[in-house]
Coordinates of C-alpha atoms in Angstrom, one line a residue:
M1 CA 46.1 103.0 73.9
K2 CA 49.1 101.1 75.4
K3 CA 51.8 103.2 76.8
W4 CA 54.4 100.7 75.5
G5 CA 53.1 101.2 72.0
L6 CA 53.7 105.0 72.4
L7 CA 57.3 104.3 73.6
V8 CA 57.9 102.1 70.7
M9 CA 56.7 104.8 68.3
L10 CA 58.9 107.4 70.0
A11 CA 61.9 105.0 69.7
A12 CA 61.1 104.6 66.0
M13 CA 60.7 108.3 65.6
L14 CA 64.1 108.8 67.2
A15 CA 65.5 106.4 64.6
A16 CA 64.3 108.7 61.9
P17 CA 67.0 111.3 62.3
M18 CA 69.5 108.7 61.2
L19 CA 68.0 108.6 57.8
A20 CA 68.1 112.4 57.6
C21 CA 71.9 112.2 58.3
G22 CA 74.2 112.3 55.3
F23 CA 75.7 114.5 52.7
P24 CA 73.6 117.6 51.7
L25 CA 73.0 116.5 48.1
P26 CA 69.7 116.8 46.4
A27 CA 67.7 113.8 45.1
G28 CA 65.7 113.7 41.9
T29 CA 63.1 116.4 41.7
Q30 CA 62.9 117.0 45.4
T31 CA 64.0 120.1 47.2
M32 CA 65.8 119.4 50.5
D33 CA 63.9 120.8 53.5
V34 CA 67.2 121.5 55.1
S35 CA 68.0 124.0 52.3
K36 CA 65.6 126.3 54.1
A37 CA 68.1 126.3 57.0
I38 CA 66.4 127.5 60.2
C39 CA 68.4 129.7 62.6
A40 CA 68.9 128.4 66.1
A41 CA 67.4 130.5 68.8
T42 CA 70.8 131.4 70.3
E43 CA 72.7 131.7 67.0
T44 CA 74.3 134.8 65.5
A45 CA 72.8 136.1 62.2
D46 CA 76.1 135.8 60.3
T47 CA 76.6 132.0 60.9
C48 CA 72.9 131.4 60.1
Q49 CA 73.2 133.3 56.9
A50 CA 76.3 131.4 55.9
R51 CA 74.6 128.1 56.4
Q52 CA 71.4 129.2 54.7
D53 CA 73.4 130.3 51.6
A54 CA 75.4 127.1 51.6
Y55 CA 72.4 124.8 51.7
Q56 CA 70.8 126.7 48.9
L57 CA 73.9 126.2 46.8
M58 CA 74.0 122.6 47.6
D59 CA 70.4 122.1 46.7
S60 CA 71.1 123.2 43.2
L61 CA 74.0 120.8 42.6
Q62 CA 74.0 118.5 39.6
S63 CA 77.1 116.5 40.5
A64 CA 79.8 116.0 43.1
V65 CA 82.5 113.6 44.3
I66 CA 82.9 112.2 47.8
P67 CA 86.6 111.1 47.8
D68 CA 87.0 109.9 51.3
L69 CA 83.8 108.4 52.6
E70 CA 83.9 106.9 56.1
M71 CA 80.8 105.3 57.6
S72 CA 80.0 103.1 60.6
L73 CA 76.7 101.7 61.8
Y74 CA 76.0 99.7 64.9
I75 CA 72.5 98.3 65.8
D76 CA 71.6 96.3 68.8
T77 CA 68.0 95.3 69.1
E78 CA 66.6 92.4 71.2
G79 CA 70.2 91.4 71.9
E80 CA 71.1 90.9 68.2
V81 CA 73.9 93.0 66.9
T82 CA 74.6 94.2 63.3
E83 CA 77.7 96.3 62.6
V84 CA 78.8 97.8 59.3
T85 CA 82.1 99.7 58.7
L86 CA 83.0 101.2 55.3
K87 CA 85.6 103.4 53.6
G88 CA 85.6 104.4 50.0
S89 CA 84.7 107.0 47.5
Y90 CA 81.9 107.7 45.0
E91 CA 80.7 110.0 42.2
Y92 CA 77.2 111.4 42.3
V93 CA 75.1 112.7 39.4
L94 CA 71.6 114.1 40.0
A95 CA 68.8 112.2 38.2
D96 CA 65.7 113.8 36.7
S97 CA 63.5 111.3 38.6
D98 CA 62.9 110.4 42.2
E99 CA 63.3 106.7 41.4
G100 CA 65.8 104.9 43.6
L101 CA 68.1 107.4 45.3
G102 CA 67.2 110.2 42.9
A103 CA 70.8 110.2 41.7
N104 CA 73.2 108.0 39.8
I105 CA 76.0 106.7 41.9
H106 CA 79.4 105.1 41.1
A107 CA 81.2 103.9 44.2
M108 CA 84.4 102.1 45.1
F109 CA 84.7 100.4 48.5
T110 CA 88.3 100.1 49.6
E111 CA 87.7 98.8 53.1
G112 CA 84.7 97.6 55.0
E113 CA 82.8 94.7 56.6
L114 CA 79.3 93.8 57.6
V115 CA 78.8 91.5 60.6
S116 CA 75.3 90.3 61.6
P117 CA 73.8 87.2 63.3
Q118 CA 73.1 85.9 59.7
M119 CA 76.4 86.6 58.0
T120 CA 79.8 88.2 57.8
E121 CA 80.6 89.9 54.5
S122 CA 83.7 91.8 53.4
L123 CA 82.9 95.0 51.6
A124 CA 86.5 95.7 50.5
G125 CA 87.1 95.7 46.7
W126 CA 83.5 96.0 45.7
E127 CA 82.6 98.5 42.9
V128 CA 78.9 99.7 42.8
V129 CA 76.8 101.5 40.3
V130 CA 73.2 102.5 41.2
I131 CA 71.0 103.9 38.4
G132 CA 67.3 104.2 39.3
S133 CA 66.3 101.1 41.1
K134 CA 69.0 99.0 39.4
G135 CA 72.1 98.0 41.3
Y136 CA 75.3 96.9 39.5
T137 CA 78.1 95.3 41.5
S138 CA 81.6 94.0 40.6
K139 CA 84.2 92.4 42.7
D140 CA 86.9 92.0 40.0
G141 CA 87.7 95.6 39.2
G142 CA 84.8 96.0 36.7
A143 CA 85.7 93.0 34.5
T144 CA 82.4 91.4 35.2
W145 CA 79.2 92.9 36.6
V146 CA 76.0 91.6 38.2
V147 CA 72.7 93.6 38.0
E148 CA 69.7 93.2 40.3
D149 CA 66.5 95.1 41.2
L150 CA 66.8 97.1 44.4
G151 CA 63.7 97.2 46.6
G152 CA 63.0 99.5 49.5
D153 CA 65.2 97.7 52.0
A154 CA 68.1 97.5 49.7
L155 CA 67.9 101.1 48.6
L156 CA 67.6 102.1 52.3
G157 CA 70.8 100.1 53.0
V158 CA 72.7 101.6 50.1
G159 CA 71.6 105.1 51.1
V160 CA 72.7 104.6 54.7
M161 CA 76.1 103.3 53.6
L162 CA 76.7 106.3 51.3
G163 CA 75.0 109.0 53.3
L164 CA 72.3 109.5 50.8
G165 CA 68.7 109.4 52.0
G166 CA 67.1 109.8 48.6
A167 CA 63.9 111.7 47.9
E168 CA 62.1 110.5 51.0
A169 CA 64.7 111.7 53.5
S170 CA 65.0 115.1 51.6
G171 CA 61.7 116.1 53.2
F172 CA 63.0 115.6 56.8
D173 CA 65.1 118.1 58.7
I174 CA 65.9 117.5 62.3
F175 CA 67.2 121.1 62.7
S176 CA 63.8 122.6 61.9
D177 CA 62.8 124.1 65.3
P178 CA 64.9 127.0 66.5
G179 CA 64.5 126.0 70.1
I180 CA 65.8 122.4 69.9
F181 CA 69.4 122.8 68.6
T182 CA 72.5 124.9 69.1
V183 CA 75.2 126.1 66.7
T184 CA 78.9 126.2 67.7
V185 CA 81.5 127.8 65.5
G186 CA 84.9 126.2 65.6
A187 CA 88.3 127.2 64.3
D188 CA 88.6 127.7 60.5
Q189 CA 89.9 124.9 58.5
E190 CA 91.5 124.8 55.0
Y191 CA 90.8 122.5 52.1
E192 CA 92.2 122.7 48.6
G193 CA 93.5 126.2 49.3
Q194 CA 90.2 127.6 50.5
P195 CA 89.4 128.7 54.1
L196 CA 86.4 126.9 55.6
Q197 CA 84.0 128.0 58.3
V198 CA 83.3 125.2 60.8
Q199 CA 79.8 124.9 62.3
T200 CA 78.5 122.1 64.6
L201 CA 74.8 121.7 65.0
A202 CA 73.8 119.7 68.1
V203 CA 70.2 118.7 69.1
D204 CA 68.9 119.4 72.6
L205 CA 67.1 116.1 73.2
G206 CA 64.9 117.4 76.0
G207 CA 63.9 120.3 73.9
M208 CA 63.1 118.0 71.0
L209 CA 60.9 115.7 73.1
G210 CA 59.2 118.7 74.6
S211 CA 58.3 120.2 71.2
V212 CA 55.0 119.1 69.7
D213 CA 56.0 120.6 66.3
A214 CA 59.2 118.6 66.3
L215 CA 57.3 115.4 67.3
M216 CA 54.8 116.0 64.5
G217 CA 57.6 116.5 62.0
M218 CA 59.1 113.1 63.0
M219 CA 55.9 111.2 63.3
D220 CA 55.4 110.3 59.6
S221 CA 59.0 109.2 59.3
G222 CA 59.0 107.2 62.5
S223 CA 55.8 105.4 61.7
S224 CA 57.5 103.8 58.6
L225 CA 60.6 102.8 60.6
T226 CA 59.2 100.3 63.1
G227 CA 60.7 97.6 60.9
M228 CA 64.1 98.8 62.1
L229 CA 63.0 97.7 65.6
G230 CA 62.2 94.2 64.3
M231 CA 58.4 94.7 64.2
G232 CA 56.0 93.6 61.6
E233 CA 52.5 94.9 60.7
E234 CA 50.7 92.5 63.1
E235 CA 52.9 93.6 66.0
T236 CA 52.5 97.3 65.3
A237 CA 48.7 96.8 65.1
D238 CA 48.7 94.9 68.4
L239 CA 50.4 97.9 70.0
G240 CA 47.9 100.3 68.5
L241 CA 50.6 102.3 66.7
D242 CA 48.1 103.2 63.9
E243 CA 46.0 105.1 66.4
I244 CA 48.8 107.3 68.0
T245 CA 48.4 111.0 67.7
P246 CA 51.0 113.8 68.3
E247 CA 49.2 114.7 71.5
D248 CA 49.7 111.1 72.7
L249 CA 53.4 111.3 71.9
A250 CA 53.8 114.6 73.7
M251 CA 52.1 113.1 76.8
V252 CA 54.7 110.4 77.2
S253 CA 57.8 112.1 75.8
A254 CA 58.9 113.4 79.2
M255 CA 58.6 109.8 80.4
L256 CA 61.1 108.7 77.7
L257 CA 63.9 111.2 78.5
P258 CA 65.4 109.4 81.5
M259 CA 65.5 106.2 79.4
L260 CA 67.7 107.9 76.7
Q261 CA 70.8 108.6 78.7
G262 CA 73.7 108.8 76.2
T263 CA 71.6 109.7 73.2
E264 CA 72.9 112.5 71.0
F265 CA 72.6 113.9 67.5
S266 CA 75.1 116.3 66.0
T267 CA 76.3 117.4 62.5
T268 CA 79.5 119.3 61.7
I269 CA 79.8 121.1 58.4
H270 CA 82.6 123.1 56.7
I271 CA 81.5 126.0 54.5
G272 CA 83.8 127.5 51.9
K273 CA 84.4 131.1 52.7
N274 CA 85.2 131.9 49.1
D275 CA 82.5 130.1 47.1
G276 CA 80.0 129.2 49.8
Y277 CA 79.7 125.5 49.1
I278 CA 79.8 122.8 51.8
Y279 CA 83.1 120.9 51.6
Y280 CA 82.9 118.5 54.5
I281 CA 80.3 116.9 56.7
A282 CA 80.5 114.7 59.8
D283 CA 77.4 113.2 61.4
N284 CA 77.3 111.7 64.8
Y285 CA 74.1 109.9 65.8
V286 CA 73.7 107.9 69.0
L287 CA 70.4 106.4 70.2
A288 CA 70.5 104.6 73.5
L289 CA 67.1 103.4 74.9
D290 CA 66.9 101.5 78.2
S291 CA 63.2 101.0 79.1
S292 CA 63.8 98.4 81.8
A293 CA 62.5 100.8 84.5
F294 CA 59.2 100.8 82.6
D295 CA 59.3 97.1 81.5
P296 CA 61.7 94.9 83.5
E297 CA 61.8 92.4 80.6
A298 CA 62.7 94.9 77.9
Q299 CA 66.3 94.7 76.6
P300 CA 68.3 97.9 76.0
M301 CA 68.4 99.1 72.3
A302 CA 71.3 100.9 70.8
M303 CA 72.0 102.5 67.4
R304 CA 75.1 104.4 66.5
Y305 CA 75.8 105.9 63.1
T306 CA 78.7 108.0 62.1
L307 CA 79.4 109.4 58.6
A308 CA 82.2 111.7 57.4
G309 CA 83.7 112.8 54.1
H310 CA 84.6 115.7 51.9
I311 CA 82.4 117.0 49.1
T312 CA 84.5 118.0 46.0
Q313 CA 84.1 118.8 42.3
H314 CA 80.8 120.6 42.8
N315 CA 79.0 120.6 39.5
A316 CA 81.8 118.8 37.7
A317 CA 81.1 117.2 34.2
L318 CA 80.6 113.6 35.4
T319 CA 78.8 110.8 33.6
I320 CA 77.7 107.6 35.1
T321 CA 76.4 104.9 32.8
E322 CA 75.2 101.3 33.1
P323 CA 77.9 98.6 32.7
T324 CA 77.1 97.1 29.3
S325 CA 78.3 93.6 30.3
A326 CA 76.1 93.2 33.3
T327 CA 74.2 89.9 33.8
E328 CA 71.3 89.3 36.2
G329 CA 72.2 87.5 39.4
A330 CA 72.8 87.8 43.1
G331 CA 75.0 90.8 43.8
L332 CA 75.9 92.7 46.9
F333 CA 72.5 94.2 47.9
G334 CA 69.6 92.2 46.6
D335 CA 67.3 89.4 47.7
S336 CA 69.5 86.4 46.9
G337 CA 71.9 86.5 49.8
G338 CA 72.7 90.2 49.5
L339 CA 73.5 92.5 52.5
F340 CA 70.0 94.0 52.9
G341 CA 67.7 91.5 51.4
G342 CA 65.5 94.0 49.7
G343 CA 65.1 92.5 46.3
G344 CA 62.6 93.8 43.7
E345 CA 59.2 94.9 44.7

């Protein structure tokens, strides 16, 4: 087993929490693991109970509105940089299937840009509807629409932009081990006339890397994310990633910690003191990996993801339908020059 392969797998596993970031909204028929809300080892019972009750309520939502979405993503791998910034809003209606994102989405992007080595694309002014694995996009205020099939890469990209992991990410909770995170209570806030309790959950990176249970929970997610590091099936096979066990990962995790200076994961939530719903979320995910001490030829890798926005109109009577005038073509997300190149599968 090559130690470099183990380090690559650990890096991919550390990318997995980014997909678990996002708004605590259910997807399709899946129950969010986070709705079981584990208490931190040093947390008081009352804050833990408030969070447990809030996630249980959010897990039963049928609809919601995100009126002030803000998202930024920065990825630097092998010296190639991709950066996405976005502001907008969207309506969310739970679907009765896990297909696609497990929910129907109607979004409006007011500001935003994607810059990559391949393209620079403005996101401002786009209107987006996602129903199942179909993506509908319009750049002229809904006068004309283009529809395309969204494959795995495209759905992943849409989910990251909107803070929606879909059914796959609903089964992953980074705050699932009491010993690897802390909870800090901030000053109360107010939103729409309701007082809100503020909680910030922060991961102890050393504790996470030292927990076999946490590593096992991340292993399945990480093994499917090596593509985020620019690796194909042949490269992962050459590194022996298909043979790695949790015991192998635990063996080298202590080696990885000094290479992760600047890495941090935290989530801030605002819980309504009157009705118990979550009204605001802010995620901060930073992955910095410098393995040059282990491999002098290796280039540093960096990923930064921030997401913030209010959650309103819990269980409002919302309806999202397919645009009737849509024609097939190359829209914002698909395989014909779209942002994420997923296309149909």
